[in-house]
Amino acid sequence: MSPADGGQLQPLLDSHDDHDGDEGFDLEKRQELEAALVRKVDKRMSILVLIYILNYIDRNNAAAARLRGFQKDLDLTDAQFATVLSVLYIGYTMMQIPSNMFLNHVGKPSIYLPVCMIIWGAISVGTGFTTNYFGALCTRFLLGFVEAAFYPGALFLLSKWYKRSELSQRMAYLSCGSLLSNAFGALIASGILDAMEGVLGQAAWRWLFFVEGSLTIIVAFMAIYILPDFPETTTGWLTPTEQALAVRRMVEDAGGHTGLDIPGKSGQFHGFSLAIRDKKVWFLALSLICFVISLSFNAYFPTLTATLGFSPTITLLLCSPPWLVATVISLYNAR
C-alpha cells in the first residue's frame, strides 16, 4: 500500500469516532482496501489448515500403526489399546480452556501455537520409542494435553481477524483440515508402513511416528514466520495503516468493543464466567459431544476396513475416499 493510500485512509479510520454512518469518507475506497487486507490475512491464515491436518494425523496415527504391529509389539490387550486411544482426550479436555485463556493473555499466537506444535511433534516422535503399555499411555496423554492448544487457539485467532460475516467460511475451511487429515493421513501411512519395515532395525509402525512427528516439527518452524499475532500486537507484515484498519473493522463489528484483555468486567475471567452461565454454550457443547461421539469409529476405521480382507496397504488406501468426498461436500456447503 502506498503512502498516498495511507493518507487517504487515515480520515476513514478516524471517522468512526465522529459519525454514526458512512458519511464523510469514501466507502468504496474503504471496501477496496479492506478486501485487499482480508486477502493478505487469508494468505497467512492458510497454514492453519496444514497445521490442523498434522494435528489430526499425529493423534490418529496409532490406528494405522495397529495394522503393522503397534498393539502386538507393545503386548497390549484390546482393552489396553482402547485406553491408549482414549486417554489422549483426557489431556485434550483438561487443557483447551486454560490454553486459550493463556493465549489471550500473552497475545502471541505466532509463537505459542508453533511452540505447542514442536512439543507435540516431539511427543509423537517419542511414541515411536515406546516399548510398553505405560509408555504408550503417557505419550498419548501428553500428546492430547499439548495438542489441545491448537484448534481452540486457531478459532480464537480467526475470530480476532475476521468479521462475523467472514468467519463462518474460514472456520469451514479450517474444519476441512480434519477431513483431509483422515484422507491424506491414510495415504501417508500406507507409504511409510509399506516402505520402512526393518529400516535401521526399526519396525514400520515406529517409523510412522518418527516421520509424521518430524514433519510436524518442520512445519512448526515455518509457522513461526507465517502466522500473525492479533491485530493489535502483530508486527512486520502490515503497514501502520493496514494495522489500523484491521483493528478498526473488528471494533466496528463488535459494536465498539475491542475485546482486549483489560482488568475489570472486560477481562478474560469475566468473559469465561459469562460463557459458562450462557445456556446456548451448554447446548452447543452437547451438540459437539454428540457430533464427536458419532465420529468415534474413526479411531478404528483402519481396523474395520481391514475386515474386508485386503492387505494393510490396500486397507489404508481404502480409508481415504470417504474423507475426500466429505471434504468436497463441506467446501461446497461453505460457499
GROMACS .gro file of C-alpha atoms in nm:
model
  335
    1MET     CA    1   0.000   0.000   0.000
    2SER     CA    2   0.143   0.336  -0.099
    3PRO     CA    3   0.180   0.636   0.133
    4ALA     CA    4  -0.084   0.808  -0.073
    5ASP     CA    5  -0.330   0.533   0.013
    6GLY     CA    6  -0.239   0.567   0.378
    7GLY     CA    7  -0.311   0.938   0.368
    8GLN     CA    8  -0.649   0.872   0.209
    9LEU     CA    9  -0.738   0.605   0.461
   10GLN     CA   10  -0.646   0.782   0.782
   11PRO     CA   11  -0.953   1.010   0.782
   12LEU     CA   12  -1.159   0.699   0.721
   13LEU     CA   13  -1.019   0.532   1.033
   14ASP     CA   14  -1.083   0.840   1.243
   15SER     CA   15  -1.432   0.890   1.105
   16HIS     CA   16  -1.582   0.608   1.312
   17ASP     CA   17  -1.550   0.821   1.622
   18ASP     CA   18  -1.719   1.117   1.457
   19HIS     CA   19  -2.000   0.963   1.253
   20ASP     CA   20  -2.274   0.712   1.309
   21GLY     CA   21  -2.299   0.622   0.943
   22ASP     CA   22  -2.074   0.617   0.640
   23GLU     CA   23  -2.085   0.987   0.566
   24GLY     CA   24  -1.761   1.186   0.547
   25PHE     CA   25  -1.544   0.928   0.373
   26ASP     CA   26  -1.517   0.724   0.057
   27LEU     CA   27  -1.696   0.398   0.134
   28GLU     CA   28  -1.592   0.244  -0.198
   29LYS     CA   29  -1.226   0.310  -0.119
   30ARG     CA   30  -1.274   0.160   0.225
   31GLN     CA   31  -1.422  -0.158   0.079
   32GLU     CA   32  -1.139  -0.188  -0.172
   33LEU     CA   33  -0.869  -0.151   0.092
   34GLU     CA   34  -1.049  -0.384   0.332
   35ALA     CA   35  -1.081  -0.654   0.065
   36ALA     CA   36  -0.706  -0.628  -0.001
   37LEU     CA   37  -0.639  -0.662   0.372
   38VAL     CA   38  -0.859  -0.971   0.400
   39ARG     CA   39  -0.677  -1.135   0.108
   40LYS     CA   40  -0.347  -1.063   0.279
   41VAL     CA   41  -0.470  -1.217   0.603
   42ASP     CA   42  -0.610  -1.520   0.416
   43LYS     CA   43  -0.268  -1.600   0.274
   44ARG     CA   44  -0.114  -1.615   0.620
   45MET     CA   45  -0.403  -1.800   0.780
   46SER     CA   46  -0.398  -2.074   0.517
   47ILE     CA   47  -0.119  -2.252   0.705
   48LEU     CA   48  -0.372  -2.325   0.981
   49VAL     CA   49  -0.530  -2.587   0.753
   50LEU     CA   50  -0.195  -2.764   0.712
   51ILE     CA   51  -0.134  -2.749   1.087
   52TYR     CA   52  -0.478  -2.894   1.155
   53ILE     CA   53  -0.408  -3.178   0.913
   54LEU     CA   54  -0.089  -3.259   1.106
   55ASN     CA   55  -0.272  -3.217   1.437
   56TYR     CA   56  -0.520  -3.487   1.340
   57ILE     CA   57  -0.260  -3.713   1.178
   58ASP     CA   58  -0.049  -3.714   1.494
   59ARG     CA   59  -0.344  -3.805   1.715
   60ASN     CA   60  -0.489  -4.072   1.484
   61ASN     CA   61  -0.176  -4.250   1.358
   62ALA     CA   62  -0.199  -4.513   1.632
   63ALA     CA   63  -0.498  -4.660   1.447
   64ALA     CA   64  -0.286  -4.709   1.134
   65ALA     CA   65   0.013  -4.830   1.335
   66ARG     CA   66  -0.203  -5.106   1.480
   67LEU     CA   67  -0.219  -5.271   1.139
   68ARG     CA   68   0.159  -5.320   1.138
   69GLY     CA   69   0.231  -5.440   1.489
   70PHE     CA   70   0.184  -5.148   1.730
   71GLN     CA   71  -0.051  -5.343   1.956
   72LYS     CA   72   0.136  -5.671   1.920
   73ASP     CA   73   0.486  -5.530   1.980
   74LEU     CA   74   0.374  -5.346   2.294
   75ASP     CA   75   0.184  -5.655   2.413
   76LEU     CA   76  -0.143  -5.466   2.453
   77THR     CA   77  -0.479  -5.627   2.508
   78ASP     CA   78  -0.774  -5.488   2.313
   79ALA     CA   79  -0.891  -5.306   2.626
   80GLN     CA   80  -0.546  -5.154   2.680
   81PHE     CA   81  -0.527  -5.040   2.319
   82ALA     CA   82  -0.868  -4.874   2.354
   83THR     CA   83  -0.744  -4.700   2.670
   84VAL     CA   84  -0.433  -4.577   2.488
   85LEU     CA   85  -0.658  -4.421   2.225
   86SER     CA   86  -0.899  -4.271   2.478
   87VAL     CA   87  -0.652  -4.125   2.726
   88LEU     CA   88  -0.549  -3.862   2.471
   89TYR     CA   89  -0.887  -3.693   2.511
   90ILE     CA   90  -0.848  -3.662   2.888
   91GLY     CA   91  -0.547  -3.437   2.841
   92TYR     CA   92  -0.719  -3.269   2.546
   93THR     CA   93  -1.026  -3.179   2.752
   94MET     CA   94  -0.825  -3.059   3.051
   95MET     CA   95  -0.614  -2.812   2.855
   96GLN     CA   96  -0.840  -2.645   2.598
   97ILE     CA   97  -0.991  -2.368   2.812
   98PRO     CA   98  -0.674  -2.282   3.013
   99SER     CA   99  -0.474  -2.279   2.689
  100ASN     CA  100  -0.699  -2.027   2.520
  101MET     CA  101  -0.707  -1.805   2.826
  102PHE     CA  102  -0.327  -1.811   2.834
  103LEU     CA  103  -0.311  -1.735   2.461
  104ASN     CA  104  -0.538  -1.436   2.510
  105HIS     CA  105  -0.313  -1.317   2.791
  106VAL     CA  106   0.020  -1.342   2.605
  107GLY     CA  107  -0.120  -1.223   2.271
  108LYS     CA  108   0.143  -1.408   2.066
  109PRO     CA  109  -0.020  -1.693   1.869
  110SER     CA  110   0.269  -1.680   1.619
  111ILE     CA  111   0.493  -1.810   1.898
  112TYR     CA  112   0.256  -2.001   2.125
  113LEU     CA  113   0.091  -2.225   1.864
  114PRO     CA  114   0.416  -2.324   1.685
  115VAL     CA  115   0.588  -2.398   2.019
  116CYS     CA  116   0.298  -2.628   2.108
  117MET     CA  117   0.341  -2.789   1.766
  118ILE     CA  118   0.710  -2.853   1.830
  119ILE     CA  119   0.628  -3.013   2.165
  120TRP     CA  120   0.353  -3.240   2.032
  121GLY     CA  121   0.568  -3.331   1.732
  122ALA     CA  122   0.845  -3.435   1.972
  123ILE     CA  123   0.595  -3.636   2.177
  124SER     CA  124   0.475  -3.807   1.858
  125VAL     CA  125   0.834  -3.898   1.773
  126GLY     CA  126   0.874  -4.024   2.129
  127THR     CA  127   0.575  -4.255   2.081
  128GLY     CA  128   0.788  -4.443   1.830
  129PHE     CA  129   1.032  -4.531   2.109
  130THR     CA  130   0.773  -4.672   2.349
  131THR     CA  131   0.811  -5.036   2.449
  132ASN     CA  132   0.520  -5.100   2.684
  133TYR     CA  133   0.168  -5.005   2.785
  134PHE     CA  134   0.273  -4.743   3.040
  135GLY     CA  135   0.493  -4.563   2.789
  136ALA     CA  136   0.218  -4.557   2.528
  137LEU     CA  137  -0.030  -4.433   2.787
  138CYS     CA  138   0.196  -4.146   2.896
  139THR     CA  139   0.284  -4.029   2.547
  140ARG     CA  140  -0.079  -4.033   2.435
  141PHE     CA  141  -0.194  -3.837   2.740
  142LEU     CA  142   0.078  -3.576   2.693
  143LEU     CA  143   0.003  -3.559   2.321
  144GLY     CA  144  -0.359  -3.470   2.391
  145PHE     CA  145  -0.256  -3.223   2.662
  146VAL     CA  146  -0.039  -3.025   2.418
  147GLU     CA  147  -0.247  -3.071   2.102
  148ALA     CA  148  -0.540  -2.912   2.286
  149ALA     CA  149  -0.383  -2.572   2.229
  150PHE     CA  150  -0.429  -2.573   1.853
  151TYR     CA  151  -0.793  -2.598   1.748
  152PRO     CA  152  -0.948  -2.357   2.003
  153GLY     CA  153  -0.644  -2.133   1.958
  154ALA     CA  154  -0.689  -2.131   1.581
  155LEU     CA  155  -1.058  -2.045   1.612
  156PHE     CA  156  -0.971  -1.767   1.856
  157LEU     CA  157  -0.709  -1.630   1.617
  158LEU     CA  158  -0.956  -1.633   1.327
  159SER     CA  159  -1.216  -1.451   1.536
  160LYS     CA  160  -0.962  -1.175   1.603
  161TRP     CA  161  -0.909  -1.105   1.232
  162TYR     CA  162  -1.239  -1.179   1.057
  163LYS     CA  163  -1.577  -1.016   1.095
  164ARG     CA  164  -1.879  -1.231   1.171
  165SER     CA  165  -1.984  -1.220   0.805
  166GLU     CA  166  -1.643  -1.361   0.704
  167LEU     CA  167  -1.577  -1.600   0.989
  168SER     CA  168  -1.806  -1.894   0.912
  169GLN     CA  169  -1.646  -1.964   0.575
  170ARG     CA  170  -1.294  -1.954   0.721
  171MET     CA  171  -1.398  -2.186   1.002
  172ALA     CA  172  -1.538  -2.427   0.744
  173TYR     CA  173  -1.209  -2.423   0.554
  174LEU     CA  174  -1.021  -2.491   0.877
  175SER     CA  175  -1.252  -2.778   0.968
  176CYS     CA  176  -1.182  -2.937   0.633
  177GLY     CA  177  -0.831  -2.992   0.766
  178SER     CA  178  -0.960  -3.271   0.989
  179LEU     CA  179  -1.128  -3.437   0.690
  180LEU     CA  180  -0.820  -3.404   0.473
  181SER     CA  181  -0.604  -3.543   0.753
  182ASN     CA  182  -0.802  -3.866   0.753
  183ALA     CA  183  -0.768  -3.890   0.375
  184PHE     CA  184  -0.402  -3.796   0.335
  185GLY     CA  185  -0.304  -3.944   0.670
  186ALA     CA  186  -0.410  -4.285   0.543
  187LEU     CA  187  -0.217  -4.235   0.219
  188ILE     CA  188   0.097  -4.122   0.402
  189ALA     CA  189   0.067  -4.407   0.650
  190SER     CA  190   0.031  -4.664   0.372
  191GLY     CA  191   0.350  -4.540   0.208
  192ILE     CA  192   0.553  -4.533   0.530
  193LEU     CA  193   0.427  -4.866   0.661
  194ASP     CA  194   0.486  -5.032   0.325
  195ALA     CA  195   0.838  -4.896   0.266
  196MET     CA  196   1.001  -4.856   0.606
  197GLU     CA  197   0.970  -5.200   0.766
  198GLY     CA  198   1.308  -5.300   0.911
  199VAL     CA  199   1.489  -4.979   0.811
  200LEU     CA  200   1.769  -4.921   1.065
  201GLY     CA  201   1.631  -5.217   1.254
  202GLN     CA  202   1.304  -5.043   1.341
  203ALA     CA  203   0.950  -5.163   1.279
  204ALA     CA  204   0.746  -4.973   1.021
  205TRP     CA  205   0.496  -4.852   1.279
  206ARG     CA  206   0.778  -4.684   1.470
  207TRP     CA  207   0.884  -4.503   1.153
  208LEU     CA  208   0.526  -4.382   1.116
  209PHE     CA  209   0.559  -4.187   1.441
  210PHE     CA  210   0.915  -4.075   1.362
  211VAL     CA  211   0.829  -3.934   1.019
  212GLU     CA  212   0.495  -3.775   1.099
  213GLY     CA  213   0.620  -3.621   1.423
  214SER     CA  214   0.926  -3.480   1.247
  215LEU     CA  215   0.708  -3.333   0.973
  216THR     CA  216   0.505  -3.152   1.239
  217ILE     CA  217   0.821  -3.000   1.388
  218ILE     CA  218   0.939  -2.878   1.047
  219VAL     CA  219   0.606  -2.709   0.972
  220ALA     CA  220   0.606  -2.555   1.321
  221PHE     CA  221   0.926  -2.365   1.246
  222MET     CA  222   0.770  -2.239   0.923
  223ALA     CA  223   0.458  -2.130   1.110
  224ILE     CA  224   0.660  -1.903   1.340
  225TYR     CA  225   0.733  -1.679   1.041
  226ILE     CA  226   0.391  -1.708   0.876
  227LEU     CA  227   0.124  -1.694   1.147
  228PRO     CA  228   0.010  -1.347   1.252
  229ASP     CA  229  -0.044  -1.229   1.605
  230PHE     CA  230  -0.358  -1.037   1.697
  231PRO     CA  231  -0.436  -0.716   1.503
  232GLU     CA  232  -0.328  -0.501   1.798
  233THR     CA  233   0.003  -0.684   1.852
  234THR     CA  234   0.112  -0.815   1.511
  235THR     CA  235   0.429  -0.669   1.358
  236GLY     CA  236   0.637  -0.687   1.043
  237TRP     CA  237   0.388  -0.765   0.768
  238LEU     CA  238   0.126  -0.489   0.785
  239THR     CA  239   0.175  -0.120   0.727
  240PRO     CA  240   0.059   0.107   1.011
  241THR     CA  241  -0.244   0.197   0.801
  242GLU     CA  242  -0.333  -0.166   0.736
  243GLN     CA  243  -0.297  -0.249   1.102
  244ALA     CA  244  -0.519   0.046   1.197
  245LEU     CA  245  -0.782  -0.075   0.951
  246ALA     CA  246  -0.758  -0.431   1.086
  247VAL     CA  247  -0.825  -0.304   1.437
  248ARG     CA  248  -1.095  -0.058   1.332
  249ARG     CA  249  -1.305  -0.306   1.137
  250MET     CA  250  -1.310  -0.550   1.428
  251VAL     CA  251  -1.408  -0.272   1.669
  252GLU     CA  252  -1.695  -0.183   1.437
  253ASP     CA  253  -1.801  -0.546   1.403
  254ALA     CA  254  -1.805  -0.584   1.782
  255GLY     CA  255  -2.018  -0.274   1.824
  256GLY     CA  256  -1.740  -0.057   1.958
  257HIS     CA  257  -1.562  -0.306   2.187
  258THR     CA  258  -1.205  -0.413   2.112
  259GLY     CA  259  -1.218  -0.739   2.307
  260LEU     CA  260  -0.879  -0.668   2.463
  261ASP     CA  261  -0.794  -0.833   2.793
  262ILE     CA  262  -0.815  -0.547   3.043
  263PRO     CA  263  -0.887  -0.557   3.416
  264GLY     CA  264  -1.244  -0.546   3.535
  265LYS     CA  265  -1.556  -0.652   3.355
  266SER     CA  266  -1.386  -0.668   3.017
  267GLY     CA  267  -1.125  -0.917   3.141
  268GLN     CA  268  -1.098  -1.275   3.019
  269PHE     CA  269  -1.210  -1.424   3.352
  270HIS     CA  270  -1.529  -1.221   3.335
  271GLY     CA  271  -1.575  -1.346   2.978
  272PHE     CA  272  -1.525  -1.704   3.094
  273SER     CA  273  -1.783  -1.651   3.367
  274LEU     CA  274  -2.032  -1.518   3.112
  275ALA     CA  275  -1.969  -1.817   2.885
  276ILE     CA  276  -2.031  -2.086   3.147
  277ARG     CA  277  -2.354  -1.913   3.252
  278ASP     CA  278  -2.485  -1.894   2.896
  279LYS     CA  279  -2.735  -2.172   2.820
  280LYS     CA  280  -2.652  -2.154   2.450
  281VAL     CA  281  -2.292  -2.250   2.524
  282TRP     CA  282  -2.403  -2.567   2.703
  283PHE     CA  283  -2.641  -2.654   2.421
  284LEU     CA  284  -2.360  -2.615   2.168
  285ALA     CA  285  -2.133  -2.824   2.392
  286LEU     CA  286  -2.393  -3.101   2.399
  287SER     CA  287  -2.427  -3.081   2.020
  288LEU     CA  288  -2.050  -3.111   1.983
  289ILE     CA  289  -2.041  -3.410   2.218
  290CYS     CA  290  -2.299  -3.586   2.001
  291PHE     CA  291  -2.103  -3.496   1.688
  292VAL     CA  292  -1.775  -3.629   1.827
  293ILE     CA  293  -1.940  -3.949   1.950
  294SER     CA  294  -2.076  -4.009   1.601
  295LEU     CA  295  -1.717  -3.995   1.472
  296SER     CA  296  -1.573  -4.227   1.736
  297PHE     CA  297  -1.548  -4.504   1.478
  298ASN     CA  298  -1.261  -4.310   1.321
  299ALA     CA  299  -1.012  -4.448   1.573
  300TYR     CA  300  -1.094  -4.797   1.446
  301PHE     CA  301  -1.163  -4.713   1.082
  302PRO     CA  302  -0.848  -4.887   0.950
  303THR     CA  303  -0.926  -5.191   1.167
  304LEU     CA  304  -1.286  -5.201   1.044
  305THR     CA  305  -1.173  -5.163   0.683
  306ALA     CA  306  -0.924  -5.449   0.731
  307THR     CA  307  -1.218  -5.686   0.785
  308LEU     CA  308  -1.276  -5.662   0.408
  309GLY     CA  309  -0.977  -5.891   0.373
  310PHE     CA  310  -0.728  -5.671   0.190
  311SER     CA  311  -0.360  -5.619   0.269
  312PRO     CA  312  -0.264  -5.344   0.518
  313THR     CA  313  -0.152  -5.114   0.235
  314ILE     CA  314  -0.476  -5.153   0.037
  315THR     CA  315  -0.675  -5.120   0.359
  316LEU     CA  316  -0.521  -4.779   0.431
  317LEU     CA  317  -0.575  -4.666   0.073
  318LEU     CA  318  -0.943  -4.759   0.102
  319CYS     CA  319  -0.971  -4.534   0.409
  320SER     CA  320  -0.911  -4.220   0.202
  321PRO     CA  321  -1.203  -4.187  -0.046
  322PRO     CA  322  -1.483  -4.130   0.211
  323TRP     CA  323  -1.295  -3.837   0.362
  324LEU     CA  324  -1.215  -3.685   0.024
  325VAL     CA  325  -1.584  -3.693  -0.064
  326ALA     CA  326  -1.669  -3.538   0.274
  327THR     CA  327  -1.417  -3.259   0.209
  328VAL     CA  328  -1.571  -3.174  -0.128
  329ILE     CA  329  -1.920  -3.163   0.023
  330SER     CA  330  -1.803  -2.946   0.313
  331LEU     CA  331  -1.632  -2.698   0.083
  332TYR     CA  332  -1.945  -2.679  -0.131
  333ASN     CA  333  -2.164  -2.613   0.173
  334ALA     CA  334  -1.923  -2.343   0.294
  335ARG     CA  335  -1.972  -2.133  -0.018
   0.00000   0.00000   0.00000
